Amino acid sequence: MRIPILRLDRILLVSIQEDLTDDEAMQFQSDLVNRVAEVEALGVAVDITALDVVDSYMARVINDTASMVRLLGAEVVICGIQPFVAMTLIEMGRDLIGADCAFNLEQGLEMLRARIVHRGDTRFTGDEDD
Amino acid sequence: MTEPRPPARFAIGNSSDIVTARQAARALSAHLGFGKAHQTRLATAVSELTRNVIQYAGEGSCLIEDLSDDQERVIRISIEDHGPGIPNLPLAMEDGFSTSGGLGAGLPGARRLVDDFHVSSAPGLTRVVIAIRKPA
Ligand SMILES: Nc1ncnc2c1ncn2[C@@H]1O[C@H](COP(=O)(O)OP(=O)(O)OP(=O)(O)O)[C@@H](O)[C@H]1O
Ligand SMILES: [Mg+2]
C-alpha cells in the first residue's frame, strides 16, 4: 500500500490511514522526502490520527522523516496523535517523538502557515503576485 | 463468563507479521474488556518484542493466550526466538542501550507497558513473557 501525498500549492498533506508495516513506513519516508524536493514544498503536515500503534520504530521513522524534510528546507507538523498513543509513547520513553505536533490537520496547517510567514516566505501566504 | 479464547500462535518472520501479532493482541484485549489505554500498551509492547525477534534473530514466534478465570482477565503473550541471545541482559534492559543504532527503547519500554514482564535469554533461546491483567 502506498500512502497518497496531496499537494496544496507548496504544502503537502499526508494522511496515514492504516497500520503500516516497517517496510511501508520506510517507503512512506522516501516517497515523502522525494516529493518535498520535487515540488520544493514549504511545509508538510502528516496526519497520524488513524495510527493506533506508534512504537519506537515508527517514532524513529517519524523523527527521521521530519529531520530530512527540514534539511530540505520545509516545515513539518505531525497532526492528530491519539491520546492513548501519546500516553504509551511517554511511558515507553520521554522524547521519543521530537517533531512538532498539533491536535489535528487544521491546526497543523495553521502552524505551518505561521512558521512559513515567520520565515519571511511570502510564497505560501499569497502576498506576492508572481 | 465468556469461554476463554483458544491460544493463537503466530510465526514471526517479516515486518507484516509484526502488524498481525500486535493487531491480534489488541483484538483479544478489546474482546476481554480491557480499555483503550491497555489495548494500546499491549499492542505496542508486542510490536517492540516481535520486531526484536526479526531484527536480532531473524525469526521466531508469538503465542497469545487468554488465561482469564472467574476473578481475573489475563492475557499472556510469549515471544521467543532461537537466535544468538542477549549477551548482557541487565544492560539491554536499560533505557537507551542499543547494539543496532536504535533508540534502545524496546525492552525497557515494553516492560513499563505491561503488568508482568519476564525475560530469559541464552544463545539459542530468548523468551519474553508478558501479561496484562484486570479484575473480571
Ligand atoms: N531477541 C533478541 N535477541 C538478541 N538480542 C536482542 C533481542 N532483543 C533485544 N536484543 C538486544 O537488546 C538490545 C536492546 O533492545 P531494545 O529493543 O531495547 O532496543 P533496540 O532494539 O536496540 O532499539 P529500539 O527497540 O528502540 O528500536 C538490542 O540492541 C539487542 O542488542
Ligand atoms: Mg528493539
Short mmCIF file of C-alpha atoms and ligand atoms in Angstrom, two decimals:
data_model
loop_
_atom_site.label_atom_id
_atom_site.label_comp_id
_atom_site.label_asym_id
_atom_site.label_seq_id
_atom_site.Cartn_x
_atom_site.Cartn_y
_atom_site.Cartn_z
CA MET A 1 0.00 0.00 0.00
CA ARG A 2 1.23 3.45 -0.93
CA ILE A 3 0.27 6.49 1.07
CA PRO A 4 -1.16 9.26 -1.10
CA ILE A 5 0.56 12.61 -0.79
CA LEU A 6 -1.75 15.52 -1.57
CA ARG A 7 -0.43 18.81 -2.75
CA LEU A 8 -1.98 22.18 -1.99
CA ASP A 9 0.21 24.63 -3.75
CA ARG A 10 3.50 24.29 -1.86
CA ILE A 11 2.10 22.48 1.12
CA LEU A 12 1.99 18.69 1.20
CA LEU A 13 -0.67 16.83 3.11
CA VAL A 14 -0.27 13.22 4.09
CA SER A 15 -2.80 11.21 5.98
CA ILE A 16 -1.69 7.80 7.16
CA GLN A 17 -4.90 5.79 7.09
CA GLU A 18 -3.84 2.39 8.31
CA ASP A 19 -1.37 0.47 10.39
CA LEU A 20 1.93 0.42 8.47
CA THR A 21 4.47 -2.35 8.30
CA ASP A 22 8.10 -1.32 8.77
CA ASP A 23 8.69 -1.62 5.03
CA GLU A 24 5.70 0.57 4.25
CA ALA A 25 6.91 3.12 6.78
CA MET A 26 10.30 3.29 5.04
CA GLN A 27 8.60 3.57 1.66
CA PHE A 28 6.50 6.41 3.01
CA GLN A 29 9.64 8.16 4.26
CA SER A 30 11.38 8.07 0.90
CA ASP A 31 8.23 8.95 -1.06
CA LEU A 32 7.61 11.98 1.11
CA VAL A 33 11.18 13.22 1.09
CA ASN A 34 11.35 12.87 -2.68
CA ARG A 35 8.08 14.67 -3.15
CA VAL A 36 9.18 17.55 -0.90
CA ALA A 37 12.28 18.01 -3.03
CA GLU A 38 10.38 17.65 -6.28
CA VAL A 39 7.80 20.34 -5.58
CA GLU A 40 10.08 22.39 -3.30
CA ALA A 41 7.44 22.23 -0.63
CA LEU A 42 7.46 24.84 2.08
CA GLY A 43 5.55 22.78 4.57
CA VAL A 44 4.35 19.26 5.26
CA ALA A 45 1.51 18.15 7.50
CA VAL A 46 1.40 14.46 8.40
CA ASP A 47 -1.86 13.28 9.89
CA ILE A 48 -1.50 10.16 12.04
CA THR A 49 -4.97 10.13 13.62
CA ALA A 50 -5.58 6.62 12.27
CA LEU A 51 -2.41 5.11 13.78
CA ASP A 52 -3.25 3.17 16.90
CA VAL A 53 0.29 1.93 17.49
CA VAL A 54 3.36 4.13 17.34
CA ASP A 55 6.24 2.10 18.67
CA SER A 56 9.92 3.04 18.89
CA TYR A 57 10.49 2.12 15.25
CA MET A 58 7.63 4.25 13.96
CA ALA A 59 8.70 7.05 16.30
CA ARG A 60 12.14 6.93 14.73
CA VAL A 61 10.74 6.94 11.20
CA ILE A 62 8.61 9.97 12.05
CA ASN A 63 11.54 11.82 13.62
CA ASP A 64 13.92 10.98 10.81
CA THR A 65 11.40 11.95 8.16
CA ALA A 66 10.80 15.28 9.90
CA SER A 67 14.55 15.92 10.10
CA MET A 68 15.07 15.10 6.44
CA VAL A 69 12.21 17.31 5.36
CA ARG A 70 13.56 20.17 7.48
CA LEU A 71 17.02 19.72 5.98
CA LEU A 72 15.48 20.22 2.57
CA GLY A 73 14.00 23.48 3.77
CA ALA A 74 10.39 22.68 4.61
CA GLU A 75 8.49 22.91 7.89
CA VAL A 76 6.83 19.79 9.32
CA VAL A 77 3.96 19.24 11.70
CA ILE A 78 2.68 15.87 12.90
CA CYS A 79 -1.07 16.00 13.47
CA GLY A 80 -3.62 14.08 15.45
CA ILE A 81 -1.66 11.68 17.65
CA GLN A 82 -4.29 9.67 19.56
CA PRO A 83 -4.31 10.31 23.31
CA PHE A 84 -3.60 6.65 24.09
CA VAL A 85 -0.75 6.60 21.66
CA ALA A 86 0.67 9.74 23.28
CA MET A 87 0.40 8.19 26.75
CA THR A 88 2.05 5.00 25.58
CA LEU A 89 4.88 6.89 23.90
CA ILE A 90 5.64 8.80 27.08
CA GLU A 91 5.61 5.59 29.12
CA MET A 92 7.96 4.00 26.61
CA GLY A 93 10.44 6.81 26.96
CA ARG A 94 10.36 10.54 27.06
CA ASP A 95 11.20 12.45 23.91
CA LEU A 96 10.59 9.54 21.56
CA ILE A 97 8.84 12.00 19.28
CA GLY A 98 10.96 15.05 18.62
CA ALA A 99 8.89 16.56 15.82
CA ASP A 100 6.34 19.37 16.30
CA CYS A 101 2.78 18.24 16.82
CA ALA A 102 -0.73 19.64 16.51
CA PHE A 103 -4.16 18.37 17.61
CA ASN A 104 -5.48 17.99 14.11
CA LEU A 105 -4.82 18.74 10.49
CA GLU A 106 -6.49 22.12 10.65
CA GLN A 107 -4.29 23.32 13.49
CA GLY A 108 -1.30 21.74 11.85
CA LEU A 109 -1.90 23.76 8.71
CA GLU A 110 -2.24 26.92 10.77
CA MET A 111 1.04 26.15 12.47
CA LEU A 112 2.73 25.60 9.12
CA ARG A 113 1.37 28.84 7.76
CA ALA A 114 2.58 30.78 10.81
CA ARG A 115 6.02 29.23 10.50
CA ILE A 116 6.30 29.97 6.84
CA VAL A 117 5.23 33.56 7.34
CA HIS A 118 7.69 33.86 10.20
CA ARG A 119 10.44 32.70 7.88
CA GLY A 120 9.56 35.65 5.71
CA ASP A 121 8.44 33.39 2.92
CA THR A 122 5.52 35.07 1.20
CA ARG A 123 5.09 32.43 -1.47
CA PHE A 124 2.58 30.50 0.55
CA THR A 125 0.69 33.43 2.02
CA GLY A 126 -0.15 34.79 -1.37
CA ASP A 127 1.11 38.31 -0.63
CA GLU A 128 3.15 38.04 -3.75
CA ASP A 129 1.89 38.20 -7.26
CA ASP A 130 4.05 36.02 -9.46
CA MET B 1 -18.18 -15.59 31.89
CA THR B 2 -17.33 -15.99 28.21
CA GLU B 3 -15.41 -19.05 27.16
CA PRO B 4 -11.67 -18.36 27.05
CA ARG B 5 -10.36 -17.99 23.54
CA PRO B 6 -8.08 -20.77 22.33
CA PRO B 7 -4.38 -19.88 22.27
CA ALA B 8 -3.09 -18.47 18.99
CA ARG B 9 0.45 -18.86 17.75
CA PHE B 10 1.93 -16.59 15.13
CA ALA B 11 5.11 -17.17 13.20
CA ILE B 12 7.26 -14.05 13.20
CA GLY B 13 9.44 -13.76 10.12
CA ASN B 14 8.83 -10.44 8.42
CA SER B 15 7.52 -7.00 9.12
CA SER B 16 3.90 -7.76 8.30
CA ASP B 17 3.95 -10.49 10.98
CA ILE B 18 4.63 -7.71 13.50
CA VAL B 19 1.43 -6.00 12.42
CA THR B 20 -0.54 -9.26 12.53
CA ALA B 21 0.69 -10.09 16.04
CA ARG B 22 0.08 -6.67 17.52
CA GLN B 23 -3.39 -6.49 15.96
CA ALA B 24 -4.26 -9.92 17.37
CA ALA B 25 -3.09 -8.82 20.83
CA ARG B 26 -5.20 -5.70 20.59
CA ALA B 27 -8.24 -7.62 19.37
CA LEU B 28 -8.09 -10.08 22.26
CA SER B 29 -7.63 -7.33 24.84
CA ALA B 30 -10.60 -5.45 23.38
CA HIS B 31 -12.65 -8.66 23.41
CA LEU B 32 -11.84 -9.20 27.10
CA GLY B 33 -12.92 -5.70 28.00
CA PHE B 34 -9.55 -4.02 28.53
CA GLY B 35 -9.74 -0.27 27.93
CA LYS B 36 -8.18 1.56 25.03
CA ALA B 37 -5.13 2.54 27.05
CA HIS B 38 -4.37 -1.09 27.94
CA GLN B 39 -5.03 -2.25 24.40
CA THR B 40 -2.59 0.29 23.06
CA ARG B 41 0.09 -0.52 25.63
CA LEU B 42 -0.17 -4.24 24.94
CA ALA B 43 -0.13 -3.84 21.16
CA THR B 44 2.89 -1.56 21.41
CA ALA B 45 4.79 -3.98 23.66
CA VAL B 46 4.08 -6.84 21.25
CA SER B 47 5.26 -4.68 18.38
CA GLU B 48 8.57 -3.95 20.11
CA LEU B 49 9.25 -7.53 21.12
CA THR B 50 8.33 -9.12 17.80
CA ARG B 51 10.46 -6.56 15.99
CA ASN B 52 13.41 -7.52 18.18
CA VAL B 53 12.87 -11.13 17.08
CA ILE B 54 13.14 -10.17 13.43
CA GLN B 55 15.99 -7.75 13.96
CA TYR B 56 18.22 -9.88 16.15
CA ALA B 57 17.17 -13.48 15.47
CA GLY B 58 15.60 -13.39 12.01
CA GLU B 59 12.53 -15.36 13.02
CA GLY B 60 10.60 -16.70 15.94
CA SER B 61 7.08 -16.97 17.28
CA CYS B 62 4.47 -15.18 19.30
CA LEU B 63 1.95 -17.12 21.40
CA ILE B 64 -1.13 -15.26 22.63
CA GLU B 65 -3.12 -16.89 25.42
CA ASP B 66 -6.29 -16.00 27.26
CA LEU B 67 -5.75 -17.16 30.86
CA SER B 68 -8.84 -15.47 32.27
CA ASP B 69 -10.84 -17.06 35.07
CA ASP B 70 -13.77 -16.01 37.27
CA GLN B 71 -11.68 -13.49 39.18
CA GLU B 72 -9.39 -12.04 36.61
CA ARG B 73 -8.95 -11.26 32.95
CA VAL B 74 -5.43 -12.23 31.95
CA ILE B 75 -3.66 -12.16 28.61
CA ARG B 76 -0.26 -13.78 28.45
CA ILE B 77 1.96 -13.38 25.43
CA SER B 78 5.16 -15.33 24.92
CA ILE B 79 7.59 -14.18 22.29
CA GLU B 80 10.55 -16.39 21.56
CA ASP B 81 13.34 -16.98 19.11
CA HIS B 82 16.29 -19.30 18.61
CA GLY B 83 18.76 -16.59 17.75
CA PRO B 84 22.07 -15.58 19.36
CA GLY B 85 20.55 -14.43 22.64
CA ILE B 86 21.07 -11.19 24.52
CA PRO B 87 24.65 -11.15 25.79
CA ASN B 88 24.18 -8.67 28.62
CA LEU B 89 20.58 -8.70 29.74
CA PRO B 90 20.78 -6.06 32.51
CA LEU B 91 22.39 -3.68 30.04
CA ALA B 92 19.83 -4.47 27.32
CA MET B 93 17.05 -3.59 29.79
CA GLU B 94 18.46 -0.09 30.28
CA ASP B 95 16.86 2.84 28.51
CA GLY B 96 18.86 3.88 25.51
CA PHE B 97 21.04 0.78 25.16
CA SER B 98 21.10 -0.49 21.59
CA THR B 99 23.53 -2.55 19.54
CA SER B 100 21.77 -1.60 16.31
CA GLY B 101 21.69 2.18 16.45
CA GLY B 102 18.06 2.06 17.63
CA LEU B 103 16.56 4.20 20.37
CA GLY B 104 17.09 1.39 22.87
CA ALA B 105 13.50 1.87 23.96
CA GLY B 106 12.08 -1.53 23.04
CA LEU B 107 12.80 -3.79 26.01
CA PRO B 108 12.68 -1.20 28.82
CA GLY B 109 9.66 0.47 27.24
CA ALA B 110 7.77 -2.79 26.81
CA ARG B 111 8.47 -3.65 30.44
CA ARG B 112 6.77 -0.45 31.58
CA LEU B 113 3.73 -1.04 29.39
CA VAL B 114 2.59 -4.34 30.86
CA ASP B 115 1.78 -5.83 34.27
CA ASP B 116 4.14 -8.82 34.11
CA PHE B 117 7.40 -8.98 32.24
CA HIS B 118 9.87 -11.87 32.29
CA VAL B 119 12.79 -12.31 30.00
CA SER B 120 15.27 -15.14 29.79
CA SER B 121 17.97 -15.38 27.21
CA ALA B 122 20.79 -17.67 26.22
CA PRO B 123 22.33 -18.48 22.86
CA GLY B 124 19.65 -20.47 21.02
CA LEU B 125 16.67 -19.38 23.12
CA THR B 126 15.38 -15.96 24.03
CA ARG B 127 11.93 -15.82 25.55
CA VAL B 128 10.00 -12.80 26.71
CA VAL B 129 6.72 -13.43 28.52
CA ILE B 130 4.41 -10.53 29.21
CA ALA B 131 0.93 -10.32 30.69
CA ILE B 132 -1.77 -7.81 31.38
CA ARG B 133 -4.49 -8.40 33.96
CA LYS B 134 -7.57 -6.81 35.41
CA PRO B 135 -10.35 -7.91 37.76
CA ALA B 136 -13.16 -9.74 35.96
N1 LIG C 1 15.52 -11.26 20.72
C1 LIG C 1 16.75 -10.75 20.88
N2 LIG C 1 17.86 -11.48 20.57
C2 LIG C 1 19.10 -10.96 20.72
N3 LIG C 1 19.35 -9.72 21.18
C3 LIG C 1 18.31 -8.94 21.49
C4 LIG C 1 16.96 -9.39 21.37
N4 LIG C 1 16.13 -8.41 21.78
C5 LIG C 1 16.91 -7.37 22.14
N5 LIG C 1 18.23 -7.67 21.97
C6 LIG C 1 19.39 -6.83 22.31
O1 LIG C 1 18.98 -5.89 23.28
C7 LIG C 1 19.22 -4.55 22.82
C8 LIG C 1 18.12 -3.64 23.35
O2 LIG C 1 16.88 -3.96 22.75
P1 LIG C 1 15.76 -2.84 22.63
O3 LIG C 1 14.59 -3.42 21.93
O4 LIG C 1 15.54 -2.27 24.00
O5 LIG C 1 16.45 -1.69 21.78
P2 LIG C 1 16.79 -1.68 20.21
O6 LIG C 1 16.09 -2.81 19.54
O7 LIG C 1 18.27 -1.65 20.07
O8 LIG C 1 16.18 -0.29 19.74
P3 LIG C 1 14.63 0.08 19.56
O9 LIG C 1 13.82 -1.11 20.01
O10 LIG C 1 14.40 1.27 20.42
O11 LIG C 1 14.47 0.37 18.10
C9 LIG C 1 19.28 -4.65 21.32
O12 LIG C 1 20.05 -3.62 20.74
C10 LIG C 1 19.92 -6.03 21.12
O13 LIG C 1 21.33 -5.96 21.27
MG MG C 2 14.04 -3.15 19.82
#
